[in-house]
Every structure is written in C-alpha cells, then in structure tokens.
Short mmCIF file of C-alpha atoms in Angstrom, two decimals:
data_model
loop_
_atom_site.label_atom_id
_atom_site.label_comp_id
_atom_site.label_asym_id
_atom_site.label_seq_id
_atom_site.Cartn_x
_atom_site.Cartn_y
_atom_site.Cartn_z
CA UNK A 1 12.33 18.79 3.69
CA UNK A 2 9.97 15.82 3.34
CA UNK A 3 12.90 13.65 2.27
CA UNK A 4 14.77 14.41 5.50
CA UNK A 5 14.69 12.02 8.49
CA UNK A 6 12.29 13.04 11.26
CA UNK A 7 15.04 14.45 13.52
CA UNK A 8 16.41 16.66 10.74
CA UNK A 9 12.90 17.80 9.85
CA UNK A 10 12.42 18.87 13.47
CA UNK A 11 15.71 20.78 13.50
CA UNK A 12 14.76 22.47 10.22
CA UNK A 13 11.40 23.61 11.61
CA UNK A 14 12.99 24.81 14.85
CA UNK A 15 15.15 27.26 12.84
CA UNK A 16 12.13 28.93 11.21
CA UNK A 17 10.64 32.11 12.64
CA UNK A 18 6.90 32.60 13.22
CA UNK A 19 6.14 34.10 9.81
CA UNK A 20 8.10 31.40 7.99
CA UNK A 21 6.22 28.69 9.87
CA UNK A 22 2.90 30.28 9.01
CA UNK A 23 3.85 30.41 5.35
CA UNK A 24 5.03 26.80 5.39
CA UNK A 25 1.83 25.69 7.09
CA UNK A 26 -0.15 26.95 4.11
CA UNK A 27 1.58 24.55 1.70
CA UNK A 28 -1.27 22.08 2.10
CA UNK A 29 -0.22 19.84 -0.79
CA UNK A 30 3.10 19.25 0.94
CA UNK A 31 1.80 18.27 4.37
CA UNK A 32 -1.64 16.77 3.75
CA UNK A 33 -2.20 13.12 4.54
CA UNK A 34 -3.69 10.99 1.78
CA UNK A 35 -7.06 10.90 3.54
CA UNK A 36 -7.11 14.71 3.62
CA UNK A 37 -6.80 15.13 -0.14
CA UNK A 38 -10.01 15.43 -2.16
CA UNK A 39 -10.57 12.26 -4.19
CA UNK A 40 -10.39 12.36 -7.98
CA UNK A 41 -13.30 11.33 -10.18
CA UNK A 42 -16.93 12.22 -10.74
CA UNK A 43 -18.30 12.16 -7.20
CA UNK A 44 -21.06 14.06 -5.45
CA UNK A 45 -20.20 13.37 -1.81
CA UNK A 46 -16.81 12.99 -0.20
CA UNK A 47 -17.42 11.22 3.11
CA UNK A 48 -14.42 11.40 5.45
CA UNK A 49 -14.90 9.10 8.44
CA UNK A 50 -12.17 9.68 10.98
CA UNK A 51 -11.22 9.28 14.59
CA UNK A 52 -10.73 12.13 17.02
CA UNK A 53 -7.76 14.25 15.96
CA UNK A 54 -7.40 12.55 12.58
CA UNK A 55 -7.41 15.90 10.75
CA UNK A 56 -10.99 15.83 9.46
CA UNK A 57 -11.75 19.48 10.21
CA UNK A 58 -8.62 20.76 8.50
CA UNK A 59 -9.41 18.61 5.45
CA UNK A 60 -12.91 20.09 5.21
CA UNK A 61 -11.64 23.65 5.69
CA UNK A 62 -8.97 23.31 3.01
CA UNK A 63 -11.46 21.80 0.56
CA UNK A 64 -13.78 24.78 1.08
CA UNK A 65 -10.84 27.19 0.73
CA UNK A 66 -9.77 25.69 -2.60
CA UNK A 67 -13.36 25.62 -3.85
CA UNK A 68 -13.91 29.28 -2.95
CA UNK A 69 -10.60 30.44 -4.43
CA UNK A 70 -11.53 28.75 -7.71
CA UNK A 71 -14.36 31.28 -7.96
CA UNK A 72 -17.21 28.86 -7.32
CA UNK A 73 -19.98 29.47 -4.81
CA UNK A 74 -22.04 30.03 -2.75
CA UNK A 75 -21.05 27.43 -0.14
CA UNK A 76 -23.03 26.07 2.82
CA UNK A 77 -21.27 25.41 6.14
CA UNK A 78 -23.45 23.14 8.29
CA UNK A 79 -22.54 22.04 11.80
CA UNK A 80 -24.35 20.47 14.73
CA UNK A 81 -25.11 23.88 16.32
CA UNK A 82 -24.38 27.55 15.60
CA UNK A 83 -21.69 27.39 18.27
CA UNK A 84 -19.97 24.44 16.55
CA UNK A 85 -20.04 26.14 13.15
CA UNK A 86 -18.42 29.27 14.57
CA UNK A 87 -15.99 27.79 17.11
CA UNK A 88 -14.88 24.72 15.13
CA UNK A 89 -15.55 25.10 11.42
CA UNK A 90 -14.78 28.83 11.04
CA UNK A 91 -12.76 30.21 13.97
CA UNK A 92 -11.24 26.94 15.26
CA UNK A 93 -7.52 26.13 15.17
CA UNK A 94 -8.17 23.82 12.21
CA UNK A 95 -11.06 25.85 10.82
CA UNK A 96 -11.64 27.93 7.74
CA UNK A 97 -9.85 31.12 8.84
CA UNK A 98 -6.77 29.24 10.08
CA UNK A 99 -6.57 27.38 6.76
CA UNK A 100 -5.69 30.62 4.97
CA UNK A 101 -2.49 32.63 5.03
CA UNK A 102 -3.06 36.01 6.73
CA UNK A 103 -2.92 37.95 3.47
CA UNK A 104 -5.58 35.78 1.77
CA UNK A 105 -7.89 35.26 4.73
CA UNK A 106 -11.62 35.83 4.04
CA UNK A 107 -13.76 38.09 6.18
CA UNK A 108 -15.98 36.47 8.78
CA UNK A 109 -19.13 38.50 9.45
CA UNK A 110 -20.79 36.90 12.54
CA UNK A 111 -23.88 39.11 12.40
CA UNK A 112 -24.70 37.78 8.94
CA UNK A 113 -23.31 34.30 9.61
CA UNK A 114 -21.32 34.75 6.42
CA UNK A 115 -17.71 34.25 5.24
CA UNK A 116 -16.65 36.42 2.28
CA UNK A 117 -13.58 35.99 0.07
CA UNK A 118 -11.90 38.83 -1.85
CA UNK A 119 -13.02 37.28 -5.17
CA UNK A 120 -16.70 37.68 -4.22
CA UNK A 121 -17.41 34.06 -3.26
CA UNK A 122 -19.20 33.66 0.07
CA UNK A 123 -20.17 30.86 2.45
CA UNK A 124 -23.18 30.83 4.77
CA UNK A 125 -23.23 29.21 8.21
CA UNK A 126 -26.16 26.98 9.21
CA UNK A 127 -27.08 24.98 12.28
CA UNK A 128 -28.44 21.45 11.83
CA UNK A 129 -30.65 22.25 14.82
CA UNK A 130 -32.76 24.36 12.44
CA UNK A 131 -33.34 22.34 9.23
CA UNK A 132 -35.87 24.91 7.98
CA UNK A 133 -33.12 27.53 7.73
CA UNK A 134 -31.77 25.54 4.78
CA UNK A 135 -35.07 25.89 2.93
CA UNK A 136 -34.68 28.56 0.26
CA UNK A 137 -30.92 29.25 -0.11
CA UNK A 138 -29.05 27.55 -2.95
CA UNK A 139 -25.44 26.46 -3.16
CA UNK A 140 -22.73 25.10 -5.41
CA UNK A 141 -21.01 23.24 -2.55
CA UNK A 142 -21.37 22.34 1.10
CA UNK A 143 -19.28 21.25 4.06
CA UNK A 144 -21.08 19.24 6.76
CA UNK A 145 -19.16 18.62 9.97
CA UNK A 146 -19.91 15.86 12.52
CA UNK A 147 -23.02 14.74 10.64
CA UNK A 148 -23.39 11.63 12.82
CA UNK A 149 -24.02 13.88 15.87
CA UNK A 150 -26.79 15.99 14.32
CA UNK A 151 -30.01 15.74 16.31
CA UNK A 152 -32.13 16.25 13.20
CA UNK A 153 -29.72 14.59 10.78
CA UNK A 154 -32.25 13.31 8.26
CA UNK A 155 -34.28 16.54 8.05
CA UNK A 156 -31.27 18.89 7.91
CA UNK A 157 -29.44 16.78 5.35
CA UNK A 158 -32.53 16.49 3.14
CA UNK A 159 -33.04 20.27 3.14
CA UNK A 160 -29.40 20.75 2.21
CA UNK A 161 -29.68 18.38 -0.75
CA UNK A 162 -32.56 20.44 -2.20
CA UNK A 163 -30.34 23.52 -1.99
CA UNK A 164 -27.32 21.99 -3.77
CA UNK A 165 -28.40 23.04 -7.24
CA UNK A 166 -25.89 25.58 -8.59
CA UNK A 167 -23.01 25.05 -10.99
CA UNK A 168 -22.17 22.15 -13.28
CA UNK A 169 -21.53 19.67 -10.47
CA UNK A 170 -22.65 20.57 -6.93
CA UNK A 171 -20.55 18.74 -4.39
CA UNK A 172 -20.34 18.28 -0.65
CA UNK A 173 -17.73 17.09 1.82
CA UNK A 174 -18.82 15.44 5.06
CA UNK A 175 -16.30 15.17 7.90
CA UNK A 176 -17.48 13.13 10.85
CA UNK A 177 -16.65 10.59 13.49
CA UNK A 178 -18.96 7.75 12.46
CA UNK A 179 -21.91 6.28 14.27
CA UNK A 180 -24.09 3.46 12.92
CA UNK A 181 -27.00 5.72 11.98
CA UNK A 182 -29.12 5.05 8.91
CA UNK A 183 -27.99 8.20 7.09
CA UNK A 184 -24.29 7.35 7.34
CA UNK A 185 -24.98 3.81 6.13
CA UNK A 186 -26.92 5.11 3.14
CA UNK A 187 -24.15 7.52 2.21
CA UNK A 188 -21.53 4.78 2.37
CA UNK A 189 -23.66 2.60 0.08
CA UNK A 190 -24.39 5.44 -2.39
CA UNK A 191 -22.40 4.96 -5.64
CA UNK A 192 -21.90 8.74 -5.93
CA UNK A 193 -20.12 8.81 -2.56
CA UNK A 194 -16.37 8.40 -2.11
CA UNK A 195 -15.70 7.18 1.43
CA UNK A 196 -12.34 7.60 3.15
CA UNK A 197 -11.41 6.41 6.63
CA UNK A 198 -8.64 7.50 8.95
CA UNK A 199 -7.72 6.63 12.51
CA UNK A 200 -6.38 8.99 15.13
CA UNK A 201 -2.85 7.60 14.86
CA UNK A 202 -2.62 8.74 11.23
CA UNK A 203 -2.23 12.29 12.53
CA UNK A 204 -0.03 11.42 15.51
CA UNK A 205 2.60 14.05 14.66
CA UNK A 206 0.12 16.83 15.52
CA UNK A 207 -1.23 15.23 18.71
CA UNK A 208 0.07 15.36 22.27
CA UNK A 209 2.17 12.29 23.16
CA UNK A 210 0.28 12.00 26.44
CA UNK A 211 -3.00 11.72 24.52
CA UNK A 212 -1.63 8.90 22.38
CA UNK A 213 -0.08 7.00 25.28
CA UNK A 214 -3.00 7.39 27.69
CA UNK A 215 -6.29 7.82 25.85
CA UNK A 216 -5.50 5.84 22.71
CA UNK A 217 -3.92 2.99 24.66
CA UNK A 218 -6.84 2.85 27.08
CA UNK A 219 -9.61 2.68 24.49
CA UNK A 220 -7.85 0.74 21.73
CA UNK A 221 -10.02 -2.14 20.52
CA UNK A 222 -13.09 -1.18 22.57
CA UNK A 223 -16.39 -0.20 20.95
CA UNK A 224 -15.84 3.43 21.89
CA UNK A 225 -12.24 3.37 20.71
CA UNK A 226 -13.09 1.80 17.38
CA UNK A 227 -15.69 4.49 16.77
CA UNK A 228 -13.98 7.57 18.23
CA UNK A 229 -10.33 6.71 17.45
CA UNK A 230 -10.38 4.36 14.46
CA UNK A 231 -13.32 5.94 12.66
CA UNK A 232 -15.19 2.63 12.28
CA UNK A 233 -18.93 2.23 11.95
CA UNK A 234 -19.56 -0.20 14.80
CA UNK A 235 -22.81 -2.00 14.05
CA UNK A 236 -25.52 -3.04 16.49
CA UNK A 237 -28.06 -5.80 15.85
CA UNK A 238 -31.42 -5.69 17.60
CA UNK A 239 -31.87 -9.47 17.94
CA UNK A 240 -28.29 -10.25 19.00
CA UNK A 241 -27.63 -12.18 22.21
CA UNK A 242 -24.91 -9.69 23.17
CA UNK A 243 -24.85 -5.91 22.94
CA UNK A 244 -21.85 -3.60 22.72
CA UNK A 245 -22.79 -2.02 26.03
CA UNK A 246 -22.96 -5.42 27.74
CA UNK A 247 -19.50 -6.37 26.52
CA UNK A 248 -18.03 -3.04 27.61
CA UNK A 249 -19.48 -3.61 31.08
CA UNK A 250 -17.72 -6.99 31.16
CA UNK A 251 -14.30 -5.66 30.13
CA UNK A 252 -11.34 -5.62 32.52
CA UNK A 253 -7.78 -4.43 31.89
CA UNK A 254 -6.03 -7.68 32.81
CA UNK A 255 -6.87 -11.15 34.02
CA UNK A 256 -6.71 -11.99 37.75
CA UNK A 257 -5.04 -15.13 39.06
CA UNK A 258 -6.68 -18.08 37.27
CA UNK A 259 -6.69 -21.53 38.82
CA UNK A 260 -8.01 -23.33 35.75
CA UNK A 261 -7.52 -22.49 32.06
CA UNK A 262 -8.90 -24.19 28.96
CA UNK A 263 -8.27 -23.64 25.26
CA UNK A 264 -11.39 -24.32 23.19
CA UNK A 265 -11.09 -25.45 19.58
CA UNK A 266 -13.85 -25.39 16.96
CA UNK A 267 -12.21 -27.25 14.06
CA UNK A 268 -13.22 -26.50 10.45
CA UNK A 269 -14.60 -29.22 8.23
CA UNK A 270 -12.15 -28.30 5.48
CA UNK A 271 -8.94 -26.37 4.91
CA UNK A 272 -9.86 -25.30 1.37
CA UNK A 273 -9.90 -21.64 0.39
CA UNK A 274 -13.08 -19.98 1.64
CA UNK A 275 -13.70 -22.68 4.27
CA UNK A 276 -14.61 -21.82 7.87
CA UNK A 277 -11.86 -20.65 10.20
CA UNK A 278 -10.66 -22.73 13.13
CA UNK A 279 -12.12 -21.13 16.27
CA UNK A 280 -9.47 -20.96 18.97
CA UNK A 281 -10.35 -19.15 22.22
CA UNK A 282 -8.89 -19.48 25.72
CA UNK A 283 -10.62 -18.69 29.00
CA UNK A 284 -9.83 -19.17 32.65
CA UNK A 285 -11.62 -19.54 35.99
CA UNK A 286 -10.80 -17.11 38.80
CA UNK A 287 -11.01 -17.90 42.51
CA UNK A 288 -14.34 -16.10 42.86
CA UNK A 289 -15.91 -18.15 40.06
CA UNK A 290 -15.61 -15.45 37.40
CA UNK A 291 -14.75 -16.73 33.95
CA UNK A 292 -12.26 -14.59 32.03
CA UNK A 293 -11.71 -14.74 28.26
CA UNK A 294 -7.96 -14.24 27.80
CA UNK A 295 -7.10 -15.06 24.17
CA UNK A 296 -8.54 -15.37 20.68
CA UNK A 297 -6.19 -16.86 18.09
CA UNK A 298 -8.78 -18.01 15.57
CA UNK A 299 -7.25 -18.52 12.12
CA UNK A 300 -8.45 -19.51 8.65
CA UNK A 301 -6.89 -21.73 5.99
CA UNK A 302 -5.24 -24.18 8.40
CA UNK A 303 -4.88 -27.89 7.75
CA UNK A 304 -5.68 -30.30 10.61
CA UNK A 305 -1.98 -30.48 11.41
CA UNK A 306 -1.79 -26.67 11.29
CA UNK A 307 -4.66 -25.91 13.64
CA UNK A 308 -3.64 -28.65 16.07
CA UNK A 309 -0.12 -27.19 16.33
CA UNK A 310 -1.58 -23.72 16.82
CA UNK A 311 -3.92 -24.94 19.56
CA UNK A 312 -1.16 -26.83 21.36
CA UNK A 313 1.17 -23.81 21.17
CA UNK A 314 -1.49 -21.67 22.86
CA UNK A 315 -2.10 -24.42 25.45
CA UNK A 316 1.61 -24.44 26.29
CA UNK A 317 2.00 -20.66 26.36
CA UNK A 318 -0.91 -20.22 28.75
CA UNK A 319 -0.02 -23.35 30.75
CA UNK A 320 -3.62 -24.38 30.26
CA UNK A 321 -5.23 -27.45 31.81
CA UNK A 322 -6.86 -28.92 28.73
CA UNK A 323 -7.97 -28.51 25.15
CA UNK A 324 -11.76 -28.50 24.78
CA UNK A 325 -12.41 -29.74 21.24
CA UNK A 326 -15.69 -30.02 19.36
CA UNK A 327 -15.73 -33.42 17.64
CA UNK A 328 -18.85 -33.06 15.48
CA UNK A 329 -16.58 -32.55 12.49
CA UNK A 330 -14.26 -35.54 12.32
CA UNK A 331 -15.03 -37.38 15.56
CA UNK A 332 -12.11 -39.46 16.77
CA UNK A 333 -9.95 -38.12 13.93
CA UNK A 334 -9.80 -34.80 15.78
CA UNK A 335 -8.35 -36.46 18.88
CA UNK A 336 -5.95 -38.45 16.70
CA UNK A 337 -4.63 -35.31 14.99
CA UNK A 338 -3.93 -33.67 18.34
CA UNK A 339 -2.39 -36.87 19.67
CA UNK A 340 0.01 -37.02 16.75
CA UNK A 341 1.17 -33.49 17.48
CA UNK A 342 1.54 -34.09 21.25
CA UNK A 343 0.18 -37.18 22.95
CA UNK A 344 0.53 -35.55 26.40
CA UNK A 345 -2.09 -32.86 25.82
CA UNK A 346 -5.28 -33.53 27.81
CA UNK A 347 -8.26 -33.33 25.46
CA UNK A 348 -11.89 -32.88 26.52
CA UNK A 349 -14.16 -33.88 23.66
CA UNK A 350 -17.49 -32.06 23.35
CA UNK A 351 -20.29 -32.72 20.91
CA UNK A 352 -23.00 -30.29 19.82
CA UNK A 353 -26.47 -31.78 20.28
CA UNK A 354 -28.22 -28.39 20.21
CA UNK A 355 -28.20 -25.55 17.71
CA UNK A 356 -25.73 -22.71 18.07
CA UNK A 357 -28.37 -20.33 19.47
CA UNK A 358 -29.44 -22.75 22.20
CA UNK A 359 -25.82 -23.41 23.15
CA UNK A 360 -25.03 -19.72 23.27
CA UNK A 361 -28.08 -18.58 25.27
CA UNK A 362 -26.91 -19.78 28.71
CA UNK A 363 -23.46 -18.31 28.08
CA UNK A 364 -25.01 -14.94 27.18
CA UNK A 365 -26.95 -15.16 30.46
CA UNK A 366 -23.65 -15.51 32.34
CA UNK A 367 -22.44 -12.31 30.69
CA UNK A 368 -25.60 -10.51 31.79
CA UNK A 369 -25.01 -11.73 35.33
CA UNK A 370 -21.47 -10.31 35.24
CA UNK A 371 -19.93 -13.76 35.60
CA UNK A 372 -17.87 -13.58 32.38
CA UNK A 373 -15.21 -10.95 31.72
CA UNK A 374 -12.95 -10.03 28.80
CA UNK A 375 -9.35 -9.31 29.74
CA UNK A 376 -8.67 -6.67 27.12
CA UNK A 377 -10.35 -6.24 23.74
CA UNK A 378 -11.10 -9.01 21.26
CA UNK A 379 -12.42 -7.05 18.32
CA UNK A 380 -13.22 -9.84 15.87
CA UNK A 381 -14.77 -12.07 18.53
CA UNK A 382 -16.88 -9.22 19.91
CA UNK A 383 -18.08 -8.35 16.41
CA UNK A 384 -19.35 -11.92 16.01
CA UNK A 385 -21.03 -11.83 19.40
CA UNK A 386 -22.89 -8.60 18.61
CA UNK A 387 -23.88 -9.88 15.16
CA UNK A 388 -25.19 -13.26 16.33
CA UNK A 389 -28.98 -13.37 16.17
CA UNK A 390 -31.59 -16.09 16.02
CA UNK A 391 -30.68 -16.81 12.39
CA UNK A 392 -26.94 -16.76 12.94
CA UNK A 393 -24.55 -14.14 11.65
CA UNK A 394 -25.47 -11.71 8.92
CA UNK A 395 -24.30 -12.69 5.41
CA UNK A 396 -24.46 -16.35 6.46
CA UNK A 397 -20.95 -16.45 7.92
CA UNK A 398 -19.94 -19.11 10.44
CA UNK A 399 -19.45 -17.86 14.04
CA UNK A 400 -16.19 -19.75 14.55
CA UNK A 401 -14.79 -17.49 17.26
CA UNK A 402 -18.11 -17.36 19.09
CA UNK A 403 -18.44 -21.16 18.97
CA UNK A 404 -15.03 -21.62 20.51
CA UNK A 405 -15.77 -19.01 23.19
CA UNK A 406 -19.06 -20.74 24.04
CA UNK A 407 -17.29 -24.09 24.41
CA UNK A 408 -14.62 -22.56 26.66
CA UNK A 409 -17.10 -20.80 28.94
CA UNK A 410 -19.38 -23.85 29.02
CA UNK A 411 -16.49 -26.12 30.04
CA UNK A 412 -15.59 -23.78 32.91
CA UNK A 413 -19.13 -23.22 34.14
CA UNK A 414 -21.50 -26.04 33.18
CA UNK A 415 -19.07 -28.81 32.27
CA UNK A 416 -16.76 -31.06 34.26
CA UNK A 417 -13.88 -29.04 35.64
CA UNK A 418 -11.38 -31.74 36.54
CA UNK A 419 -8.25 -30.96 38.49
CA UNK A 420 -6.33 -27.75 37.95
CA UNK A 421 -2.89 -28.04 36.40
CA UNK A 422 0.17 -27.12 38.48
CA UNK A 423 1.81 -24.19 36.71
CA UNK A 424 5.40 -23.07 36.90
CA UNK A 425 6.24 -19.77 38.58
#
C-alpha cells in the first residue's frame, strides 16, 4: 500500500471497514514518520521537539506501549497536570489507550492513577504540579509530555531522575513543543540525549486542510510559528537591542504603498569560504513616514561581481530608488564594481564612523516607537536582531543582515532622501 500513489492509497483505505482500519492503524512500523521512531544506540533520553500536530503524543504513547509489552516496567507517565495526563497521554485520541488494538488494550484505573497491561507491567500517572509525588516510587522508564510547559519543571524533572533506577538501562522519552528554558537547553546539550525535531507539516496527512492553510500560513516564520509549528527553540538574549515581542508588534502582513525604496548593501571584505555574507536588505518609506522592511536577500560566498548583480537585480525587481552601499570595505572600488554591472544605478555611499552598536541604537529606538515595520517574516534577519548585544552576536559572527537593515532604515529616516523614483504601473 505504501508503494501506491496517494490517490490509490486513499481509494484503498476507503474500501476498508471500521475493524480493518483499526487493525491497520496498529501497524505502527508501517505508518510512523522517521521522527516518531525510537532512535537506535545507547541513549538515556529521547527528546522529541515538535510543532503542534507533529505526532509527538502518538510517538510517546507507542514507545511506552512497546516498552511495556517487552515486559519491562514500572513506567512513569508525567504531564503538566493530572488532567493533561488523563485526557492527553492516556485517554486522548493519540494517547496510550488508542495506541493499542482493542484486544491488547491495557486497563486504565483512574482511582489508582495506574495503567496495567495483561503481562503484569504497569505505568503510574503523575502531575508535574506535584514534584514531591515522584519522591519514593522507582521506574525502569518514563514518558514526559510537554516538559517545556511544566510550572515546576526543574523540581519535577529532578525528582523523576532519582526514581529512574530499575533495569539495566532506565530510559525516558520527552515529547514537547520547545521553549528556550534552561532545562530544555541542558537536555539538548547532554551527550546521553538524542534530540529529534519535527514541524507540523511533517504530519500534514492527519491534519485538517483548513488548519494548514489558515493557521500555518498565518504564523509561518514568526516567533510563535517557529516555536509552536516548527518545533524550534527560539532564543532570547537579555542585552539585545531588539526582543522577539517587539518585532512581533512591528509585523504587518503586507507593505502599504511606498513612495521611496532603497536597497542597502553591506559588502563582505572577501569572497573566500567562511568569509562574511553580503548583507542585502530592502526597505521603503510609506506616506505616513513609517519605514517598512520588505526584503532580505543576504547571501554568502559571492564575489564582488556576484553580489553587485544580486543587489542590482533586487533594485530592479522592487523598482527601488537607490542602492545604499557601505564603502568601508573597498571604498571607491565598491562603486566601480556596481558601475561595471550597470552604470545607471544610483548609488548612495555610506561610511561607518561609529561602532555597530552605536549605529544600531537609534534604529532600535524607531522600532520601539512603532515607526519601523516588517512586511512578513524575515527569520534569519530577526534572529540576528534578537542576538545582537553590546558585544555583538554570540559566537562572534558578523551581523551582516542587521548591518544592511540599519543602513536601509537610516537612509530613509536620518539620511538624505532625495527624489522618489517614478515607478511603472
């Protein structure tokens, strides 16, 4: 069936009765996505970071099912609250009971908060709201769901680790939509952890088309979308000039009518492998004075001829008024390279006399005043903005996209504006 085209698969499934579909649904090895299969190797923690609807819960439930049917136990089931453990992890449509065929289904005893299999293995349900409840019991395995949401994440997780002490190799699976909390970061960095990531679209076959077309399209590329749909750990930096919340407040769906557009270029000093990228960001000025960032086409590994052609192509496509080019690296050579590609392109040369932080500060102030907007999502640029502190970017990287954005906004706000270009209809 898996070898059939999608339309024939659908026709095949439509011919099955209810019992046949239930039986087929239990063939987990046939239908599981790669991110839902337990990793091989000698690991202690399997950390599955996924977006909403990516199939995390079903993956955790099937792992527990297989572990229990192998005869190993006891098992801890830990969720954010008692309600979540019962309604999602055990009784939910993707939970532990639904993961079994009717004839092999374990018994769920709510009064004892206990799931019992016919082979004698049992699992106990715990709420992360009560870390002390994990003090005392011992386990051979554990399933933690939505760990990043736990109110007492550190305390509950620590108590669980003390209880994982049975069997030859106690293991745990953690299924969660990520947040940049310290515990998640530590788990990712732990050499005994195998981390898998999956976005919402990976499980699109099992999701409503309206959800994919409306919700996914709306939040794609935003901070919330990257976290809740793509399963990314979206970092925050305390000393950054921009915050994720600030950028989200400045986001608009599309650009208004712009009467002046510039394409800012931050040329690299070299085109060698590992050299800085060429920052290439476009922004425009609306009638009400709002500046709108409309494009980021920053690219690495370009020769001078390559980045000049790329910049001019963007200038033409947007019918921009000018190229704003930093000339600290190369001086007049930069203008000459652009002139060789197209002598008719108006070039505004800018030179950096201040450090990057001092140049960026007044631009960040414009964002805080609501005078700069982003038309859509610019993930890589926004990551640089939220990682730019007093000492630059973390890991010593060059903020090429941010530099170009700063030059574009500066040219439209603090610099000479010139005359707007007449654009074709």
